[in-house]
CSV table of C-alpha atoms in Angstrom, one decimal:
chain,number,residue,atom,x,y,z
R,9,UNK,CA,-0.2,-27.9,-12.0
R,10,UNK,CA,-3.2,-25.8,-12.9
R,11,UNK,CA,-3.9,-25.1,-8.9
R,12,UNK,CA,-0.5,-23.7,-8.7
R,13,UNK,CA,-1.0,-21.4,-11.8
R,14,UNK,CA,-4.3,-20.0,-10.3
R,15,UNK,CA,-2.6,-19.6,-7.0
R,16,UNK,CA,0.1,-17.5,-8.9
R,17,UNK,CA,-2.7,-15.7,-10.9
R,18,UNK,CA,-4.6,-14.8,-7.5
R,19,UNK,CA,-1.2,-13.6,-6.0
R,20,UNK,CA,-0.5,-11.3,-8.8
R,21,UNK,CA,-3.7,-10.0,-9.2
R,22,UNK,CA,-3.8,-9.2,-5.2
R,23,UNK,CA,-0.8,-7.4,-5.9
R,24,UNK,CA,-1.9,-5.2,-8.7
R,25,UNK,CA,-4.8,-4.0,-6.7
R,26,UNK,CA,-2.8,-3.4,-3.8
R,27,UNK,CA,-0.4,-1.2,-6.2
R,28,UNK,CA,-3.4,0.4,-7.6
R,29,UNK,CA,-4.8,1.4,-4.4
R,30,UNK,CA,-1.4,3.0,-3.4
R,31,UNK,CA,-0.9,5.2,-6.8
R,32,UNK,CA,-4.8,6.2,-6.4
R,33,UNK,CA,-4.1,7.3,-2.8
R,34,UNK,CA,-0.8,9.2,-3.7
R,35,UNK,CA,-2.5,11.0,-6.9
R,36,UNK,CA,-5.7,11.9,-4.5
R,37,UNK,CA,-3.0,13.2,-1.9
R,38,UNK,CA,-1.3,15.4,-4.2
R,39,UNK,CA,-4.6,16.8,-6.0
R,40,UNK,CA,-6.1,17.6,-2.6
R,41,UNK,CA,-2.9,19.0,-1.2
R,42,UNK,CA,-2.2,21.4,-4.0
R,43,UNK,CA,-6.1,22.5,-3.8
R,44,UNK,CA,-5.6,23.3,0.0
R,45,UNK,CA,-2.3,25.1,-0.6
R,46,UNK,CA,-4.2,27.1,-3.4
R,47,UNK,CA,-7.1,28.0,-1.2
R,48,UNK,CA,-4.9,29.0,1.7
R,49,UNK,CA,-2.8,31.2,-0.4
R,50,UNK,CA,-5.9,32.8,-1.5
R,51,UNK,CA,-7.6,33.2,1.5
R,52,UNK,CA,-4.3,34.8,3.2
R,53,UNK,CA,-3.7,34.4,7.0
R,54,UNK,CA,-1.3,32.1,8.5
R,55,UNK,CA,0.1,28.8,6.8
R,56,UNK,CA,-2.4,25.9,7.8
R,57,UNK,CA,-2.1,23.7,4.8
R,58,UNK,CA,1.0,21.9,6.0
R,59,UNK,CA,-1.1,20.4,9.1
R,60,UNK,CA,-3.4,18.3,6.7
R,61,UNK,CA,-0.1,17.8,4.6
R,62,UNK,CA,1.8,16.2,7.7
R,63,UNK,CA,-1.1,14.2,8.9
R,64,UNK,CA,-2.0,12.7,5.6
R,65,UNK,CA,1.5,12.6,4.5
R,66,UNK,CA,2.3,10.0,7.3
R,67,UNK,CA,-0.8,7.9,6.7
R,68,UNK,CA,0.5,7.8,2.9
R,69,UNK,CA,3.9,6.9,4.1
R,70,UNK,CA,2.2,3.9,6.1
R,71,UNK,CA,0.4,2.9,3.0
R,72,UNK,CA,3.7,3.1,0.8
R,73,UNK,CA,5.6,0.7,3.6
R,74,UNK,CA,2.6,-1.7,3.9
R,75,UNK,CA,2.6,-2.0,-0.2
R,76,UNK,CA,6.2,-1.6,-0.8
R,77,UNK,CA,8.0,-2.7,2.4
R,78,UNK,CA,7.2,-4.7,5.8
R,79,UNK,CA,3.9,-5.4,4.6
R,80,UNK,CA,4.9,-7.0,1.5
R,81,UNK,CA,7.3,-9.0,3.1
R,82,UNK,CA,4.8,-10.3,5.8
R,83,UNK,CA,2.0,-10.3,3.5
R,84,UNK,CA,0.3,-13.2,1.7
R,85,UNK,CA,3.3,-14.5,0.0
R,86,UNK,CA,5.2,-14.6,3.8
R,87,UNK,CA,1.8,-16.5,5.1
R,88,UNK,CA,1.9,-19.0,2.2
R,89,UNK,CA,5.9,-19.7,2.8
R,90,UNK,CA,5.4,-20.2,6.6
R,91,UNK,CA,2.5,-22.4,6.1
R,92,UNK,CA,4.6,-24.5,3.7
R,93,UNK,CA,7.3,-24.5,6.0
R,94,UNK,CA,5.1,-25.5,8.9
R,95,UNK,CA,3.7,-28.3,6.6
R,96,UNK,CA,6.9,-29.8,5.5
R,97,UNK,CA,8.2,-30.0,9.2
R,98,UNK,CA,5.2,-32.3,9.8
R,99,UNK,CA,6.5,-34.6,7.3
């Protein structure tokens, strides 16, 4: 029983780390892109700030899918469920 609790704790801890990583990534994205916008605004010329915004936004979107979407479905929980499924088949 204690082993199951330890596994639940480790899964929860891993999930918290994933969420924390995403939130740090999102906050950095917002702050840096505000800074790039301000630099572009102050220096004038053509609007270039949106190119890093788009590129990084795609990366942030992929990170979000990994944390909240497909990645969480095919993550460690999925691996554990499949492992148990195969073990049950062999009984």
